[in-house]
Coordinates of C-alpha atoms in Angstrom, one line a residue:
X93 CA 8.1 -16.1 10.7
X94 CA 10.1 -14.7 14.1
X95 CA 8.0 -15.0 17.0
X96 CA 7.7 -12.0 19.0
X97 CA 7.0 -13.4 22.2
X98 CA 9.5 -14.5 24.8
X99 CA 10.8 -17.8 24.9
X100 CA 10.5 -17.9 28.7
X101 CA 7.0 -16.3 29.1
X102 CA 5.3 -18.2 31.6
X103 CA 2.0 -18.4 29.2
X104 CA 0.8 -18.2 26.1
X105 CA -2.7 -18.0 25.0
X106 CA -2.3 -17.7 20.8
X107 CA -5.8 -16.9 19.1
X108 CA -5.2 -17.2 15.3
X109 CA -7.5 -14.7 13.5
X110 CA -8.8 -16.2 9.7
X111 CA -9.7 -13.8 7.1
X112 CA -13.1 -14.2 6.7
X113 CA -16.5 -13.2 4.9
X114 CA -16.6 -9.6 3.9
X115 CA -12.8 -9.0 3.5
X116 CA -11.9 -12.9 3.4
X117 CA -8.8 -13.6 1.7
X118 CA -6.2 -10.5 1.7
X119 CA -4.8 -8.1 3.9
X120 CA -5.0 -4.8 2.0
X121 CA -7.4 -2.4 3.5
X122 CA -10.3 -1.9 1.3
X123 CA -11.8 1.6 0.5
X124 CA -15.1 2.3 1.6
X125 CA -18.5 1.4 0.4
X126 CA -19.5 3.9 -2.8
X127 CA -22.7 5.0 -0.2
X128 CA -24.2 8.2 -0.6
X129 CA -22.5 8.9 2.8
X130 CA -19.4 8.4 1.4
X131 CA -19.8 10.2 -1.5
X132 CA -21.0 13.2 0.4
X133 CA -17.7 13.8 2.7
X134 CA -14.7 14.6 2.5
X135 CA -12.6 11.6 3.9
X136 CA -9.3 12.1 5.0
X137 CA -6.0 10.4 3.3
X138 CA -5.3 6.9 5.1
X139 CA -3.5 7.8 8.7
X140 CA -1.0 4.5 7.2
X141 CA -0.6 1.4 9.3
X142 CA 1.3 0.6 12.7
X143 CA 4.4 -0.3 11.4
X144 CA 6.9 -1.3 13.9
X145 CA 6.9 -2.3 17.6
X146 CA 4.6 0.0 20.0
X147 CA 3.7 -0.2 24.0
X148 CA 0.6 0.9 25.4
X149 CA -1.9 0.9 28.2
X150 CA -4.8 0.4 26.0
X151 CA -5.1 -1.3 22.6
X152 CA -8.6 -1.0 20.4
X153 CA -9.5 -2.6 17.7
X154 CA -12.1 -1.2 15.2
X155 CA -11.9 2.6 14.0
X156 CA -15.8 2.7 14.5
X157 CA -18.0 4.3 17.2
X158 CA -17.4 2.2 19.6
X159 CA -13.3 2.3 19.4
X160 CA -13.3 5.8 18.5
X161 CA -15.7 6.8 21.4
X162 CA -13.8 4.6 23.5
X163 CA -10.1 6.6 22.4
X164 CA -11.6 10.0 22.5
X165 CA -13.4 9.2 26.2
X166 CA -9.8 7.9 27.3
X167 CA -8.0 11.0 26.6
X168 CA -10.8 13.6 27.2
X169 CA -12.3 12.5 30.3
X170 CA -8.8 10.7 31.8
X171 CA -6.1 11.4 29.8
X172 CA -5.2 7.9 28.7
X173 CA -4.0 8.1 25.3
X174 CA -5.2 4.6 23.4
X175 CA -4.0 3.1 20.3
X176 CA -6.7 2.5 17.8
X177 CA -6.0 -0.4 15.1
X178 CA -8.8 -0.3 12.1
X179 CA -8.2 -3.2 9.5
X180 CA -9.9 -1.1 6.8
X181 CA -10.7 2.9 7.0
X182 CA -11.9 4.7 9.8
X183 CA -15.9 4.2 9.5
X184 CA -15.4 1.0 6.9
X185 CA -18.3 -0.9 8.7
X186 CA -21.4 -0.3 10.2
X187 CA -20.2 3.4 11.3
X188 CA -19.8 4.6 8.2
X189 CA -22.9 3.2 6.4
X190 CA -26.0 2.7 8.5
X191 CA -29.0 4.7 7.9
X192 CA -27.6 7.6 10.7
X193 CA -31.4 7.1 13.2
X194 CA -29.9 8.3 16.6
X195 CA -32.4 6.5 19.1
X196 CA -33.2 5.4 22.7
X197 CA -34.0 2.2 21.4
X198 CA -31.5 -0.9 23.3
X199 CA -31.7 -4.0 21.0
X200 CA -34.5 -5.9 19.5
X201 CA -36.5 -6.7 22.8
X202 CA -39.9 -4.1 23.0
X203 CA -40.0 -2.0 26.4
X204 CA -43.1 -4.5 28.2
X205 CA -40.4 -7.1 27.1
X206 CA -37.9 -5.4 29.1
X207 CA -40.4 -5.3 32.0
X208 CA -40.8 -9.1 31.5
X209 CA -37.4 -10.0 31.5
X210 CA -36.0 -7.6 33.8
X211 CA -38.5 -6.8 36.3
X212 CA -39.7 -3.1 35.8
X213 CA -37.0 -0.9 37.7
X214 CA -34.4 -2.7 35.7
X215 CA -36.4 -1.8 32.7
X216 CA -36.3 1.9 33.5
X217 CA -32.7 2.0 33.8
X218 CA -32.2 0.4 30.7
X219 CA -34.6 3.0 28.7
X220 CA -32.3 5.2 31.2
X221 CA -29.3 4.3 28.8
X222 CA -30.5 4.4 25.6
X223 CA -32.0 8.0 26.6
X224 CA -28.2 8.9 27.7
X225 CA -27.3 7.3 24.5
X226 CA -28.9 10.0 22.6
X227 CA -27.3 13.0 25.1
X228 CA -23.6 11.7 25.1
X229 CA -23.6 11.5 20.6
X230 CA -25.0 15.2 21.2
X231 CA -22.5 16.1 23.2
X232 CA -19.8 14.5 21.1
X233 CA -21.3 16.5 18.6
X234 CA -22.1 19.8 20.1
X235 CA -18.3 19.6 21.7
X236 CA -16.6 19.2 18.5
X237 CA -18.3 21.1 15.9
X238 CA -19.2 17.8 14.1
X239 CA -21.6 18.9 11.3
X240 CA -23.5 15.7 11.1
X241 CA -27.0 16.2 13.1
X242 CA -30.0 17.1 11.3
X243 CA -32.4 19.4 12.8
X244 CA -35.1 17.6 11.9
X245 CA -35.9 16.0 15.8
X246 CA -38.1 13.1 16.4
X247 CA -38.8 10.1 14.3
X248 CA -42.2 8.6 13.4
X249 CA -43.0 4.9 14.4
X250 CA -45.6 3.7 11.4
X251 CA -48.3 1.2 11.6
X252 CA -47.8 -0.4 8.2
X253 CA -51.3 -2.3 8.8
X254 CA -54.4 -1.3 10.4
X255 CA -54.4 -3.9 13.2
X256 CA -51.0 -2.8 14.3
X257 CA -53.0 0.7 15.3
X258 CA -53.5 -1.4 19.2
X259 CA -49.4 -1.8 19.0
X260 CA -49.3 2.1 18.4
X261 CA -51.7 2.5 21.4
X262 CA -50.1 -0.1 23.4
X263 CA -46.3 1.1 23.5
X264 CA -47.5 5.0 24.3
X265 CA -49.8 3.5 27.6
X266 CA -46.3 1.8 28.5
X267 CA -44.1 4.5 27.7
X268 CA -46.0 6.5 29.6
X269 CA -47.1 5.0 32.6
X270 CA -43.9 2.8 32.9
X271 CA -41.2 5.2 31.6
X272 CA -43.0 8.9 32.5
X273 CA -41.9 9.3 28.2
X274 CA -44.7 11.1 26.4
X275 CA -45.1 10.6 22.7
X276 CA -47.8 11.6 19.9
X277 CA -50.0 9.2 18.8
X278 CA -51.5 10.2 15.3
X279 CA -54.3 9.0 12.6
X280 CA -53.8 7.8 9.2
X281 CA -55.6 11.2 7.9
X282 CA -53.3 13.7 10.1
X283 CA -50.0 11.3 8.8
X284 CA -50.3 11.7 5.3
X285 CA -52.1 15.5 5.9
X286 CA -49.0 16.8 7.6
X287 CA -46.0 14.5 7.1
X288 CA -46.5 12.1 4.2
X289 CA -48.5 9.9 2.5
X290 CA -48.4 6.1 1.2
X291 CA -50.2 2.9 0.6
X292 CA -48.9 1.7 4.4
X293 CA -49.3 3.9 6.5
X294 CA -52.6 3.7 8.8
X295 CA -50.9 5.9 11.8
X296 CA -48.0 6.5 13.6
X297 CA -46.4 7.0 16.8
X298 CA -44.1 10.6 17.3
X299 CA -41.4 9.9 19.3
X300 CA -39.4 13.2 20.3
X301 CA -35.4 13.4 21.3
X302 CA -34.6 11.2 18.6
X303 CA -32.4 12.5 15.5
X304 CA -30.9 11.9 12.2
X305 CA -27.0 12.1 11.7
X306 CA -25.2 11.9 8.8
X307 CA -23.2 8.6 10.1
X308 CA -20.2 9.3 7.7
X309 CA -19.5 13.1 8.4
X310 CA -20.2 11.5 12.1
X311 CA -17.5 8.9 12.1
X312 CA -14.7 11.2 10.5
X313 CA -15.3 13.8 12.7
X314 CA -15.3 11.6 16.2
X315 CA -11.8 10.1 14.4
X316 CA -10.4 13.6 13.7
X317 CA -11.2 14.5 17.7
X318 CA -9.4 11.6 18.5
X319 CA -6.6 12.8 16.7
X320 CA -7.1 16.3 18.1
X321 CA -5.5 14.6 21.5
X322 CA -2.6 13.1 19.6
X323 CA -3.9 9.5 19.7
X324 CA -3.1 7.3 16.7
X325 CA -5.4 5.9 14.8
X326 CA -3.9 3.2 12.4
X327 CA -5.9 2.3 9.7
X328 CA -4.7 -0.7 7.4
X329 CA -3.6 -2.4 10.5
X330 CA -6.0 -5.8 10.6
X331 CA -5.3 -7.8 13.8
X332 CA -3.8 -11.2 12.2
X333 CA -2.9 -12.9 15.3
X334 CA -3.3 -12.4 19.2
X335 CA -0.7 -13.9 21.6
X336 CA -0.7 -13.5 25.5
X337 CA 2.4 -13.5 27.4
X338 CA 2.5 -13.1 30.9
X339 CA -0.2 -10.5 31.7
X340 CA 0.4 -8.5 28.3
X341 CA -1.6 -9.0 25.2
X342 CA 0.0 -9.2 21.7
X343 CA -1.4 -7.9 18.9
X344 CA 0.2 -8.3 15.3
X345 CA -0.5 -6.6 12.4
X346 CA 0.8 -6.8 8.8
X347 CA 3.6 -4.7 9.5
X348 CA 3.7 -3.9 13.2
X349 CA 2.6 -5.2 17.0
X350 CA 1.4 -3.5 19.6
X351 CA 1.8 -5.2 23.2
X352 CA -1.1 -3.8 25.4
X353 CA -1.9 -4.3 29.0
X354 CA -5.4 -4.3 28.1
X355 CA -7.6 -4.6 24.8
X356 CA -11.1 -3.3 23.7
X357 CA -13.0 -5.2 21.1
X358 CA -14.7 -3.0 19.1
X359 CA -15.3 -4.6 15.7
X360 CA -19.2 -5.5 16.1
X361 CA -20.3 -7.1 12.9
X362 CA -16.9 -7.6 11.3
X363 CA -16.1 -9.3 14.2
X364 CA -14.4 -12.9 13.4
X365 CA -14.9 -15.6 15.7
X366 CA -11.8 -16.8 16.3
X367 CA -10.5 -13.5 17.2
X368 CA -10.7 -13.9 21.1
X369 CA -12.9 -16.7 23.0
X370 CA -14.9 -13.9 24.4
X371 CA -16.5 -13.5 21.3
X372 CA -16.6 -17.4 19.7
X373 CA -20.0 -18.6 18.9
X374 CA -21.9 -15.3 20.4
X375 CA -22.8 -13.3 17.5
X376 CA -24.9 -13.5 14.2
X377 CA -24.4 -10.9 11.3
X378 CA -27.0 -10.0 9.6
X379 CA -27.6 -8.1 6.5
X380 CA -29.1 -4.3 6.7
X381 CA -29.2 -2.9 2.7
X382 CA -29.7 0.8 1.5
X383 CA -30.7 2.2 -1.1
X384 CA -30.7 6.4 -2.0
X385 CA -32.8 7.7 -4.8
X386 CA -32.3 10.2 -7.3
X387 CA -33.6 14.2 -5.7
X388 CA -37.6 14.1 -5.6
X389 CA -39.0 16.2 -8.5
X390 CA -41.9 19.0 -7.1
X391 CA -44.2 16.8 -8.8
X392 CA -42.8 13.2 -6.9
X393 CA -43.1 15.3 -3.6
X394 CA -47.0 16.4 -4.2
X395 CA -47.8 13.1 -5.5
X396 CA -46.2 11.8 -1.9
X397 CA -47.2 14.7 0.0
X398 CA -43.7 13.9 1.6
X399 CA -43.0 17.1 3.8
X400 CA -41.7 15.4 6.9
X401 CA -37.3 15.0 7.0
X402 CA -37.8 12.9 10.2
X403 CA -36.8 9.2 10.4
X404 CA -39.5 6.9 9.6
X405 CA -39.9 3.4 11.0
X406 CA -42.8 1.0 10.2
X407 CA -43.8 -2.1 12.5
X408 CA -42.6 -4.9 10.6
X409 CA -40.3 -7.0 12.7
X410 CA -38.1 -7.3 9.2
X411 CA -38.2 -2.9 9.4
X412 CA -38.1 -0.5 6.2
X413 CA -36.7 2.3 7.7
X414 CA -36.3 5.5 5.6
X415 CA -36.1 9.4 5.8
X416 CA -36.1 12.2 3.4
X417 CA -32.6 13.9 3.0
X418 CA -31.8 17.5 3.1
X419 CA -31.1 17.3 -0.7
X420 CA -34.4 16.0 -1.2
X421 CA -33.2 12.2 -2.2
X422 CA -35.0 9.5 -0.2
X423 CA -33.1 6.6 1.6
X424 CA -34.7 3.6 2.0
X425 CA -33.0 0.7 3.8
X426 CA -34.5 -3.0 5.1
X427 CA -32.8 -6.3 6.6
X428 CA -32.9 -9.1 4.3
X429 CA -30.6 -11.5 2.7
X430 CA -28.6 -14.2 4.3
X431 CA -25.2 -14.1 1.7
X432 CA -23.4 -11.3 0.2
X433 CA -22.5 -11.4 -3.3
X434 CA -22.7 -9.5 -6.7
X435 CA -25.6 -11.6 -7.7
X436 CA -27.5 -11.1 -4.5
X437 CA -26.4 -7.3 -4.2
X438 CA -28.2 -6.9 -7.8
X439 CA -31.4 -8.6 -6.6
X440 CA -31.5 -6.9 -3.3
X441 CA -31.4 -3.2 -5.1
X442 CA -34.2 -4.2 -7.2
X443 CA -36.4 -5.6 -4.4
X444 CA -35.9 -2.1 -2.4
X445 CA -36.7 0.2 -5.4
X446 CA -39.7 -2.2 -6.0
X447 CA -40.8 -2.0 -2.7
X448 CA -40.0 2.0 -2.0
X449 CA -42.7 2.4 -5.7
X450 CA -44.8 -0.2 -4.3
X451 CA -45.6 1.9 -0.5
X452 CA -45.1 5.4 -2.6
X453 CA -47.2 5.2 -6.1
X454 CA -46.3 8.5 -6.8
X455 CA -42.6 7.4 -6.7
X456 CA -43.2 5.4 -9.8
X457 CA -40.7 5.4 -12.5
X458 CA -37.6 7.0 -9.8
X459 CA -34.2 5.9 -10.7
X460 CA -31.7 5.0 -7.1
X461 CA -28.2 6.4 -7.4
X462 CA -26.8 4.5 -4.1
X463 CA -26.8 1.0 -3.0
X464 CA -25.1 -0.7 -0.3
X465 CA -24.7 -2.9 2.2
X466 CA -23.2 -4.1 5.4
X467 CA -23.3 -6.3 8.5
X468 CA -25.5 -5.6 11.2
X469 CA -24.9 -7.5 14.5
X470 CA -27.0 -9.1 17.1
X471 CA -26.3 -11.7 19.8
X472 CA -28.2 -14.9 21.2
X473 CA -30.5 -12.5 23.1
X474 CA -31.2 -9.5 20.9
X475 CA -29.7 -7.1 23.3
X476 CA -26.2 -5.2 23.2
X477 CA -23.6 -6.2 25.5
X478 CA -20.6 -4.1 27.7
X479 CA -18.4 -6.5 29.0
X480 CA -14.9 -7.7 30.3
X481 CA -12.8 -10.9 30.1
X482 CA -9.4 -12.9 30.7
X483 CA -9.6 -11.2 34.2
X484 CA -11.0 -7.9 33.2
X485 CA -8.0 -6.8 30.9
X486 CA -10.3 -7.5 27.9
X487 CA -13.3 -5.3 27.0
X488 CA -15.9 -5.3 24.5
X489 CA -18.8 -3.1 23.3
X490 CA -20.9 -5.1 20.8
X491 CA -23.9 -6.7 19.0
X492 CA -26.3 -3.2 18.7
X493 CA -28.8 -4.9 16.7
X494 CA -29.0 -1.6 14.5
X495 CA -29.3 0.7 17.3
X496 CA -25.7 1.5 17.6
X497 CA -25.5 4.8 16.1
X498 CA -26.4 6.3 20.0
X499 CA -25.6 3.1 22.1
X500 CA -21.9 2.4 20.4
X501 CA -21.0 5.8 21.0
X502 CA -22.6 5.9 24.8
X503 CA -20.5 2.1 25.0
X504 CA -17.4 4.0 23.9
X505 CA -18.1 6.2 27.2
X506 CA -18.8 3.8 29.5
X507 CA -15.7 1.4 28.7
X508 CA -13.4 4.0 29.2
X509 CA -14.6 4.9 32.0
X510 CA -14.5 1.3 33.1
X511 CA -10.6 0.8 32.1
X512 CA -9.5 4.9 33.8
X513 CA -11.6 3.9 37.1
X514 CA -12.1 -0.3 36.9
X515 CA -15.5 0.5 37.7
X516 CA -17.3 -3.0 36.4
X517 CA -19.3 -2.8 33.3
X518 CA -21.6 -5.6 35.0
X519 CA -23.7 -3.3 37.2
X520 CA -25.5 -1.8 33.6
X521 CA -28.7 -3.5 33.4
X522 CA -29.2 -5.9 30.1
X523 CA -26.5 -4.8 28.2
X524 CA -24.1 -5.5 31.3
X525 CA -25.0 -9.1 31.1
X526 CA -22.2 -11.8 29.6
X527 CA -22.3 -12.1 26.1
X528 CA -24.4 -15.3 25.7
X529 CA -23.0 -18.1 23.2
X530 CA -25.5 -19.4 20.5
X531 CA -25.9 -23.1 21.4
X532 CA -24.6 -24.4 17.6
X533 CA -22.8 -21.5 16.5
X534 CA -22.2 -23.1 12.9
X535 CA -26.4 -23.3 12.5
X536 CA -26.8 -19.4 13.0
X537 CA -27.7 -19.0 9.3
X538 CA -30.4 -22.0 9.8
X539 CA -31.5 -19.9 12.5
X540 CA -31.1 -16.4 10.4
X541 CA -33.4 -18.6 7.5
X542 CA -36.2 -19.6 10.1
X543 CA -36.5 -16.5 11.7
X544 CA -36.8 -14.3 8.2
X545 CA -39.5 -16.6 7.5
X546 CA -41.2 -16.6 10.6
X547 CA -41.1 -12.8 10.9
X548 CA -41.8 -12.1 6.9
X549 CA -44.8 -14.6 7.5
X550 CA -46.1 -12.1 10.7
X551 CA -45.1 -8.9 9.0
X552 CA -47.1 -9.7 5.9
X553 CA -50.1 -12.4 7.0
X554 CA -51.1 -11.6 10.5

């Protein structure tokens, strides 16, 4: 193998990428989860791979939300045309097949956390974010004609117990007196008179401004804006090794290298850890599974009076989240599951069917047509992070604990703002904070394990 840098270069920083878990083992791109979101756009032809030597300003890896916002902000808003590197297709990971709930919500921590942690002003400004979250995906949207929103606004926040009715009440009192946010707080009786009704559901909390997307149609449209400005958008380019020499960055891929005054990490939870020591040690993955059911029959939908097409979340801290679809099929998606594998994938389906029939009686006997799964990630502290290394030529946008579809986009903004105008990415409260490292990186699954049990044991028992 030739080396590509200089002999003479005064440094040389080399971070050797593996190829690991979900794609371990070869550098072919792989096609894209058989999801109902897949299945339901039309996906362009591969864009090919870099293939030769390129120089740029800007160099992102990850064709995602965060990378593709990031590109299309670049060239909209400042006319810096970006080179996007995706190892797999455009909208391979999380983009592509999360359960498409645009939200305010900023991580895992609730908002009187925030307050504790941050102090309350600090707070606001973060509930600030994830509410401009929300506005920049419209615009994206709205902008470029992106089919992909549903109309159906809000989302409802379920108490899957009765004694979780005082968390309900709880997080409107803050919302309101802390945040001036006004939300709906309903009864069991008016839920499952007027939206839908099941074996766990003992009220709920209407939250408005959020939406559903379709994250697919989402993903491919965001990629073909990006293109729209004549920026390239390699797919089937993995990053295999990252050199530094002198002040430029080095990226090879299979069959070409891009040399970069500066480099966006936007890979989330595909993100390997020995891809740049600003990541090493600071993230855990975690598994988020969906399933899509065959269309309701009339008779399924009276038996469910199911008449809402919001998004539906209950208050489990392991989440079933879930919305009717336009075409009448339900999704139904959970975390769970520590290993990903054919054996595991087949128990996993069969779980989330058995628990879908279990909360919706009237769903007995309902085939699912779609299963999948992907990696979800969330660091040390449960919050996302914007941030810059190796002397602010290095950015990142990561670790949405599954409140990315919003907040990756919103990063994508913020970080190309950051590289056109160096203003610092540290001044954003929370998710401006460094990326914390997990004190034993290689016990994150122990951790993963305790924590599923802990939270199962308060979901289901207390």
């Amino acid at each position: 193998m030739v080396s590509i840098i200089h002999p003479k270069a005064e440094s040389v920083i080399t971070a050797r990428r593996s190829i690991e878990e979900a794609h371990a083992g070869s550098l072919k791109p792989e096609a894209h989860e058989p999801s109902y979101w897949a299945a339901t756009t039309d996906i362009p032809d591969p864009s090919g791979p870099l293939i030769g030597d390129l120089d740029t300003d800007v160099a992102i890896i990850g064709g995602g939300y965060t990378g593709l916002s990031t590109a299309y902000h670049l060239a909209k808003n400042h006319g810096i045309r970006a080179c996007v590197l995706e190892a797999n297709r455009v909208g391979w990971g999380c983009s592509g097949r999360n359960g498409g709930f645009a939200m305010i919500g900023v991580g895992k921590d609730g908002y009187s956390g925030w307050i504790q942690r941050l102090g309350l002003e600090e707070a606001r400004r973060t509930f600030e974010f994830g509410r401009d979250a929300v506005r920049t995906l419209r615009g994206v949207l709205q902008d470029n004609q992106i089919d992909a929103a549903s109309p159906n606004e809000g989302y409802l926040y379920l108490a899957h117990k009765s004694n979780r009715i005082r968390e309900l009440k709880d997080t409107q009192r803050t919302l309101k007196d802390k945040f001036s946010f006004d939300t709906t707080l309903l009864g069991a009786d008016e839920v499952k008179s007027n939206y839908l009704s099941g074996t766990q559901i003992h009220g709920a909390l209407l939250y408005p401004e959020h939406f559903p997307i379709h994250p697919m149609r989402y993903v491919q449209g965001l990629a073909k804006a990006v293109r729209d400005f004549d920026v390239k958008v390699h797919e089937g380019s993995r990053v295999v090794e990252w050199t530094k020499a002198g002040a430029r960055h080095v990226l090879r891929t299979p069959q070409g290298n891009v040399r970069a005054n500066r480099v966006v990490i936007a890979t989330n939870g595909y993100t390997p850890d020995d891809l740049h020591s600003s990541v090493s040690g600071r993230m855990m993955n975690v598994l988020s599974n969906i399933i899509v059911t065959e269309p309701l029959t009339p008779w399924q939908r009276d038996a469910t009076n199911w008449r809402t097409h919001q998004m539906l979340v209950d208050t489990r801290m392991l989440r079933f989240y879930f919305r009717l679809l336009e075409d009448n099929r339900i999704m139904f998606g959970a975390r769970g599951g520590i290993t990903d594998s054919p054996k595991s994938d087949a128990r996993m389906r069969q779980w989330l069917l058995e628990q879908l029939t279990t909360q919706f009686p009237g769903l007995d006997g309902i085939r699912d047509e779609y299963f999948w799964r992907g990696w979800v990630s969330i660091a040390r502290d449960k919050s996302p992070h914007l941030g810059t290394s190796d002397d602010g030529t290095v950015s990142y946008g990561l670790a949405y604990a599954g409140t990315g579809v919003a907040a990756a986009t919103h990063s994508g903004k913020l970080i190309a703002r950051s590289l056109a105008t160096d203003a610092p990415l540290s001044q954003l409260p929370l998710v401006g904070t460094p990326l914390p490292r997990f004190e034993v990186p290689a016990l994150r699954k122990w951790y993963q394990r305790a924590a599923y049990t802990y939270y199962y044991l308060k979901d289901e028992y207390l």
